[in-house]
Coordinates of C-alpha atoms in Angstrom, one line a residue:
M138 CA 122.0 -115.0 -64.2
I139 CA 120.6 -116.4 -67.3
K140 CA 118.9 -118.9 -65.3
K141 CA 117.6 -115.8 -62.9
L142 CA 116.1 -114.1 -65.8
D143 CA 114.2 -117.3 -66.7
E144 CA 112.6 -117.4 -63.2
L145 CA 111.3 -113.7 -63.2
F146 CA 109.8 -113.7 -66.6
S147 CA 107.9 -117.3 -65.3
Q148 CA 106.8 -115.3 -62.4
F149 CA 105.7 -112.3 -64.6
E150 CA 103.8 -114.8 -66.8
G151 CA 102.4 -116.1 -63.5
K152 CA 101.6 -112.9 -62.3
I153 CA 99.8 -111.0 -65.5
E154 CA 97.5 -113.8 -66.0
G155 CA 95.4 -113.1 -63.1
L156 CA 94.9 -109.3 -63.4
A157 CA 92.6 -107.6 -65.0
N158 CA 93.0 -103.8 -64.3
Q159 CA 95.2 -101.8 -66.4
A160 CA 96.8 -99.5 -63.7
D161 CA 97.8 -102.9 -62.2
I162 CA 99.1 -104.5 -65.2
L163 CA 101.5 -101.6 -66.0
N164 CA 102.7 -101.3 -61.9
L165 CA 103.6 -104.7 -62.6
K166 CA 105.5 -103.6 -65.5
S167 CA 107.1 -101.4 -63.9
E168 CA 108.0 -103.6 -61.1
Y169 CA 110.1 -105.7 -63.4
L170 CA 111.1 -103.6 -66.1
G171 CA 111.5 -100.1 -64.2
K172 CA 114.7 -98.2 -63.5
K173 CA 115.0 -100.1 -60.0
G174 CA 113.1 -103.1 -61.3
L175 CA 114.0 -106.8 -60.6
I176 CA 115.1 -107.4 -64.1
S177 CA 117.7 -104.1 -63.8
E178 CA 118.7 -105.2 -60.5
V179 CA 119.7 -108.4 -61.8
L180 CA 121.6 -106.9 -64.4
K181 CA 123.6 -104.9 -62.7
S182 CA 125.8 -107.6 -61.6
L183 CA 126.2 -107.7 -65.5
K184 CA 129.7 -106.1 -64.9
D185 CA 131.1 -108.7 -63.0
A186 CA 130.7 -111.7 -65.5
T187 CA 133.2 -112.6 -68.5
P188 CA 132.7 -111.0 -72.1
D189 CA 131.6 -114.8 -73.4
E190 CA 128.8 -114.9 -70.2
R191 CA 127.9 -111.2 -71.5
K192 CA 127.3 -112.6 -75.0
A193 CA 124.4 -114.8 -73.8
I194 CA 122.7 -112.5 -71.0
G195 CA 122.6 -110.1 -73.1
P196 CA 120.7 -111.3 -76.1
K197 CA 118.5 -112.8 -73.7
A198 CA 117.5 -109.8 -71.1
N199 CA 116.4 -108.1 -74.1
D200 CA 114.4 -110.8 -75.3
I201 CA 112.3 -111.0 -72.2
K202 CA 112.3 -107.4 -71.8
N203 CA 110.4 -107.3 -75.2
D204 CA 108.5 -110.6 -74.4
I205 CA 107.1 -108.8 -71.5
T206 CA 106.4 -105.5 -73.4
K207 CA 104.7 -107.7 -75.8
M208 CA 102.5 -109.1 -73.0
V209 CA 101.4 -106.2 -71.5
A210 CA 100.7 -104.6 -74.4
D211 CA 98.9 -107.6 -75.7
K212 CA 96.9 -107.3 -72.2
L213 CA 96.2 -103.8 -72.2
T214 CA 94.1 -104.1 -75.9
A215 CA 92.4 -107.1 -74.7
I216 CA 90.8 -105.5 -71.3
E217 CA 90.1 -102.6 -73.6
A218 CA 88.2 -104.5 -76.3
Q219 CA 86.2 -106.4 -73.6
E220 CA 85.3 -103.1 -71.8
I221 CA 84.2 -101.8 -75.6
N222 CA 82.5 -105.1 -76.2
E223 CA 80.5 -104.8 -72.7
K224 CA 79.5 -101.6 -72.8
L225 CA 78.2 -102.2 -76.9
A226 CA 76.2 -105.6 -75.3
S227 CA 75.0 -103.4 -72.9
S228 CA 73.6 -100.6 -74.9
R229 CA 69.7 -100.4 -75.9
I230 CA 70.6 -98.2 -79.0
D231 CA 72.6 -98.9 -82.0
I232 CA 74.3 -95.8 -83.2
T233 CA 76.1 -97.3 -85.9
L234 CA 74.9 -96.3 -89.4
T235 CA 75.0 -99.8 -91.5
D236 CA 76.6 -103.4 -90.8
D237 CA 79.2 -102.4 -92.7
V238 CA 80.3 -99.4 -90.7
K239 CA 82.1 -100.2 -87.7
I240 CA 85.2 -99.6 -85.5
G241 CA 88.3 -100.6 -87.9
S242 CA 86.6 -100.2 -90.9
S243 CA 87.8 -97.8 -93.5
L244 CA 84.8 -95.9 -93.1
G245 CA 84.8 -96.1 -89.0
G246 CA 85.7 -93.7 -86.5
G247 CA 89.4 -93.3 -84.6
F248 CA 90.6 -91.8 -81.6
H249 CA 92.0 -87.8 -82.1
P250 CA 95.5 -87.4 -81.8
R251 CA 95.6 -85.3 -78.5
T252 CA 93.1 -88.1 -76.9
L253 CA 96.1 -91.1 -77.8
I254 CA 98.9 -88.9 -76.1
Q255 CA 96.6 -88.5 -73.0
R256 CA 95.7 -91.9 -72.6
E257 CA 99.0 -92.6 -72.5
I258 CA 100.4 -90.2 -70.5
E259 CA 97.5 -91.1 -67.7
D260 CA 98.5 -94.8 -67.9
I261 CA 102.6 -93.8 -67.7
F262 CA 101.4 -91.4 -64.4
L263 CA 99.1 -94.3 -63.3
S264 CA 101.8 -96.9 -63.1
M265 CA 104.1 -93.9 -61.2
G266 CA 101.4 -93.8 -58.6
F267 CA 99.6 -90.8 -59.6
D268 CA 95.6 -89.7 -59.3
I269 CA 93.9 -88.7 -62.0
L270 CA 91.5 -85.7 -61.2
D271 CA 89.2 -83.5 -63.6
G272 CA 87.9 -79.8 -62.2
P273 CA 84.7 -77.4 -63.9
H274 CA 86.0 -75.2 -66.9
I275 CA 83.9 -72.6 -65.1
E276 CA 85.7 -71.3 -62.0
D277 CA 86.1 -68.4 -59.5
E278 CA 88.3 -65.9 -59.2
F279 CA 90.0 -67.7 -56.1
H280 CA 91.0 -70.7 -57.7
N281 CA 91.8 -69.6 -60.8
F282 CA 93.9 -66.7 -59.1
E283 CA 93.6 -65.8 -55.7
A284 CA 95.0 -69.6 -54.4
L285 CA 97.6 -69.1 -56.9
N286 CA 99.5 -66.5 -55.7
I287 CA 98.2 -64.2 -58.1
P288 CA 96.1 -61.5 -56.7
G289 CA 93.9 -59.2 -58.1
D290 CA 96.8 -56.4 -58.9
H291 CA 99.0 -59.1 -59.8
P292 CA 101.3 -58.3 -63.2
A293 CA 100.7 -61.8 -64.5
R294 CA 97.5 -61.8 -64.3
D295 CA 98.2 -59.4 -68.1
M296 CA 99.7 -62.3 -69.0
Q297 CA 96.4 -63.9 -69.4
D298 CA 93.8 -62.8 -71.7
T299 CA 90.8 -64.4 -70.0
F300 CA 86.9 -64.7 -71.2
W301 CA 84.7 -63.5 -68.4
F302 CA 81.1 -64.2 -67.4
H303 CA 79.4 -60.9 -66.6
D304 CA 76.0 -60.9 -65.2
P305 CA 74.2 -57.7 -65.2
N306 CA 72.4 -58.2 -61.9
V307 CA 75.8 -58.6 -60.0
E308 CA 77.5 -56.4 -58.7
S309 CA 81.1 -55.5 -60.1
D310 CA 82.5 -56.0 -56.5
E311 CA 81.0 -59.8 -55.6
K312 CA 83.0 -63.0 -56.9
K313 CA 83.2 -63.3 -60.5
H314 CA 83.6 -66.0 -62.9
L315 CA 85.3 -67.0 -66.0
L316 CA 86.4 -69.7 -68.1
R317 CA 89.2 -71.3 -67.0
T318 CA 92.9 -69.9 -68.1
H319 CA 95.2 -73.1 -66.9
T320 CA 94.5 -76.5 -65.3
S321 CA 96.3 -75.3 -62.3
T322 CA 92.9 -74.8 -60.4
V323 CA 92.7 -78.5 -60.4
Q324 CA 95.6 -78.4 -58.1
V325 CA 93.9 -76.4 -55.8
H326 CA 90.8 -78.6 -55.7
G327 CA 92.9 -81.4 -55.2
M328 CA 95.1 -80.2 -52.2
Q329 CA 91.5 -79.0 -50.6
S330 CA 90.4 -82.4 -50.7
R331 CA 93.7 -84.4 -49.4
K332 CA 96.1 -84.7 -47.1
P333 CA 99.7 -85.1 -48.0
P334 CA 101.9 -87.2 -49.1
F335 CA 99.8 -86.8 -52.3
K336 CA 100.6 -86.8 -56.4
F337 CA 98.1 -86.3 -58.9
I338 CA 97.5 -85.1 -62.7
A339 CA 95.2 -82.9 -63.7
P340 CA 94.6 -82.9 -68.2
G341 CA 91.8 -80.8 -69.3
T342 CA 90.9 -77.8 -71.6
V343 CA 91.5 -74.4 -71.2
F344 CA 90.4 -71.1 -72.1
R345 CA 92.5 -68.0 -73.0
C346 CA 91.7 -65.0 -75.7
E347 CA 95.1 -65.5 -77.4
R348 CA 95.4 -64.6 -81.2
T349 CA 96.4 -67.8 -83.2
D350 CA 99.2 -68.8 -85.3
A351 CA 101.2 -71.9 -86.1
S352 CA 101.4 -72.6 -81.8
H353 CA 98.9 -70.8 -80.4
E354 CA 94.8 -71.3 -79.8
M355 CA 92.5 -69.8 -78.3
V356 CA 91.3 -73.5 -76.9
F357 CA 93.8 -75.7 -76.3
N358 CA 94.5 -78.6 -73.5
Q359 CA 97.1 -78.4 -70.8
L360 CA 98.3 -81.6 -68.1
E361 CA 99.2 -80.2 -64.9
G362 CA 100.6 -82.3 -62.0
M363 CA 101.8 -82.3 -58.7
M364 CA 103.1 -83.8 -56.0
V365 CA 103.7 -82.5 -52.4
G366 CA 105.2 -84.6 -49.3
E367 CA 107.8 -84.1 -46.8
D368 CA 111.7 -83.5 -48.4
I369 CA 110.0 -83.1 -52.0
S370 CA 113.1 -81.2 -54.3
V371 CA 113.7 -80.2 -57.7
G372 CA 115.2 -84.0 -58.5
H373 CA 112.2 -85.6 -57.9
L374 CA 110.7 -83.0 -60.5
I375 CA 113.9 -83.4 -62.9
Y376 CA 113.1 -87.3 -62.6
F377 CA 109.7 -87.4 -63.5
M378 CA 109.7 -85.4 -66.0
K379 CA 112.7 -86.9 -67.7
T380 CA 110.3 -90.4 -67.3
I381 CA 107.3 -88.9 -69.0
L382 CA 109.4 -87.4 -72.0
K383 CA 111.2 -90.6 -72.5
E384 CA 108.1 -93.2 -72.9
I385 CA 106.1 -90.6 -74.6
F386 CA 109.0 -90.5 -77.2
K387 CA 110.0 -93.8 -77.0
K388 CA 113.8 -92.3 -77.0
E389 CA 115.7 -89.5 -75.0
V390 CA 114.5 -86.3 -75.5
E391 CA 117.2 -83.1 -75.5
V392 CA 115.9 -81.1 -72.8
R393 CA 117.2 -77.3 -71.0
L394 CA 116.0 -75.6 -68.1
R395 CA 115.8 -71.8 -67.7
P396 CA 115.0 -70.0 -64.7
G397 CA 111.5 -69.2 -65.3
F398 CA 109.0 -66.8 -63.1
F399 CA 105.8 -68.1 -62.5
P400 CA 103.8 -66.7 -59.2
F401 CA 102.9 -70.5 -57.9
V402 CA 106.3 -71.7 -57.6
E403 CA 109.4 -70.7 -55.9
P404 CA 111.9 -71.2 -56.9
G405 CA 110.5 -72.2 -61.2
F406 CA 111.9 -72.8 -64.5
E407 CA 111.1 -73.6 -68.1
L408 CA 111.9 -76.6 -69.4
D409 CA 112.4 -77.0 -73.3
I410 CA 112.8 -79.9 -75.3
K411 CA 114.6 -79.2 -78.4
C412 CA 112.2 -78.9 -81.2
L413 CA 111.4 -82.5 -82.9
I414 CA 109.9 -81.2 -86.3
C415 CA 113.4 -79.6 -87.4
S416 CA 115.5 -81.0 -85.3
G417 CA 116.6 -78.1 -83.8
K418 CA 117.7 -76.6 -87.2
G419 CA 114.3 -73.9 -86.9
C420 CA 110.8 -73.4 -88.0
S421 CA 107.4 -72.0 -87.4
V422 CA 106.5 -74.1 -84.8
C423 CA 109.7 -73.8 -82.4
K424 CA 110.0 -69.8 -84.1
Q425 CA 113.4 -70.7 -85.7
V426 CA 115.2 -71.1 -82.4
G427 CA 114.9 -74.8 -82.5
W428 CA 114.0 -75.3 -79.7
V429 CA 109.9 -75.7 -77.7
E430 CA 108.8 -74.5 -74.9
L431 CA 107.1 -77.5 -73.3
L432 CA 106.3 -76.8 -69.8
P433 CA 106.8 -74.3 -67.1
C434 CA 107.3 -76.0 -63.5
G435 CA 109.1 -75.9 -59.9
M436 CA 108.8 -76.0 -56.3
V437 CA 105.2 -75.0 -55.1
H438 CA 104.8 -71.4 -53.5
P439 CA 104.5 -71.7 -49.9
N440 CA 101.2 -69.3 -50.4
V441 CA 99.9 -71.7 -52.9
L442 CA 99.8 -74.6 -50.2
K443 CA 98.6 -72.5 -47.4
S444 CA 95.7 -71.6 -50.0
G445 CA 95.2 -75.3 -50.4
G446 CA 95.5 -76.2 -46.7
I447 CA 98.8 -77.4 -46.5
D448 CA 101.4 -76.1 -43.7
P449 CA 103.9 -74.9 -45.5
E450 CA 106.4 -75.4 -43.0
K451 CA 106.5 -79.2 -43.0
Y452 CA 105.6 -80.1 -46.6
N453 CA 106.8 -79.1 -49.9
G454 CA 106.5 -80.0 -53.4
F455 CA 106.6 -79.6 -57.0
A456 CA 104.4 -78.7 -59.7
F457 CA 104.3 -78.6 -63.8
G458 CA 102.3 -77.9 -66.6
L459 CA 102.4 -80.0 -69.6
G460 CA 101.2 -77.9 -72.8
L461 CA 99.1 -81.2 -74.4
D462 CA 98.9 -79.9 -77.8
R463 CA 102.4 -78.9 -78.2
L464 CA 103.7 -82.7 -77.2
V465 CA 101.0 -83.8 -79.5
M466 CA 102.6 -81.7 -82.6
M467 CA 106.3 -83.2 -81.4
K468 CA 104.8 -86.7 -81.2
Y469 CA 103.7 -86.7 -84.7
G470 CA 105.5 -83.8 -86.7
I471 CA 102.4 -81.4 -87.0
D472 CA 103.4 -78.4 -87.7
D473 CA 100.4 -76.5 -87.0
I474 CA 98.2 -76.4 -84.2
R475 CA 95.2 -75.4 -85.8
H476 CA 95.1 -79.0 -87.3
L477 CA 93.8 -80.3 -84.0
Q478 CA 90.8 -78.0 -83.8
S479 CA 89.8 -78.1 -87.2
G480 CA 87.7 -81.3 -87.6
D481 CA 89.2 -82.1 -90.8
L482 CA 88.3 -86.0 -90.9
R483 CA 91.6 -86.1 -93.7
F484 CA 93.6 -84.5 -90.9
N485 CA 92.6 -86.8 -87.9
T486 CA 92.0 -90.3 -89.5
Q487 CA 95.7 -90.6 -90.3
F488 CA 95.7 -91.6 -86.6
K489 CA 93.3 -94.1 -86.4
T490 CA 94.6 -96.7 -84.2
F491 CA 92.4 -99.3 -84.7

């Protein structure tokens, strides 16, 4: 078995050398270290080994996993650095203040914590074969409400205090526009532009007339996801949700599913995670209950599939909406969402990764 592990590691070294695309590198990592990866398949026979063999094979497997993880991280860092250098070399304008103010110096900039989390999530979903979509901030009623099974008289509209655009030259019964209240709008665009099977995510900024507090803002960020095909089940949904949370937090996260009503899914669920700020003891972020509502999810409602031009008799799927800002708070132990929009350099510079 040790010989087989060495052979797999040598194969990995040879393959990663020729890769220059981040998605290909992450897919290669998943091929070897994923739940059904090549190394995991080899280790399934560990149960049949003798105690002495296990003592030798276990450390060897861990060393190989650590080496592969480090090689992937180094390769991704090198590719990103090369892309940055190429962009800087082709730029005609030097936007730096002085030669001393460079990215990576004590005066240089860094990524916002939300950007760090979003890029990490995008990389994880790319490695699982998802596309990444974007959509407009200003939407019409059809994409923001009606296509998502929320007609004009639906009570769910009262749950989203909305920023509407009013044009005095437009009759009141004509199509109205608004700042999108969720990134579910991108799901509609995605369904209309694709044929099943497909899976994609859509990160972005959304807007609601909310009263701000430690866990609510008027401008915040979500990440929607959708998978549509034949014979998709709740089991697929749970697998992808557990995978993404484990990868983000680098550990098993305690979660719970509660029945929840959302017009665009049936059945619908609320996925909560045990508060990582207070370890479930109760704080202002979790409203003293020990759990944080992280994302709504469920099986896509047939009416939504129809609005996207998909036959619900042949296809089904799941959808979820992830609160990026709340995920950032859990990841970095931030106790007030308002810090994320404050623009306070004392806050932002804590997360520099250069």
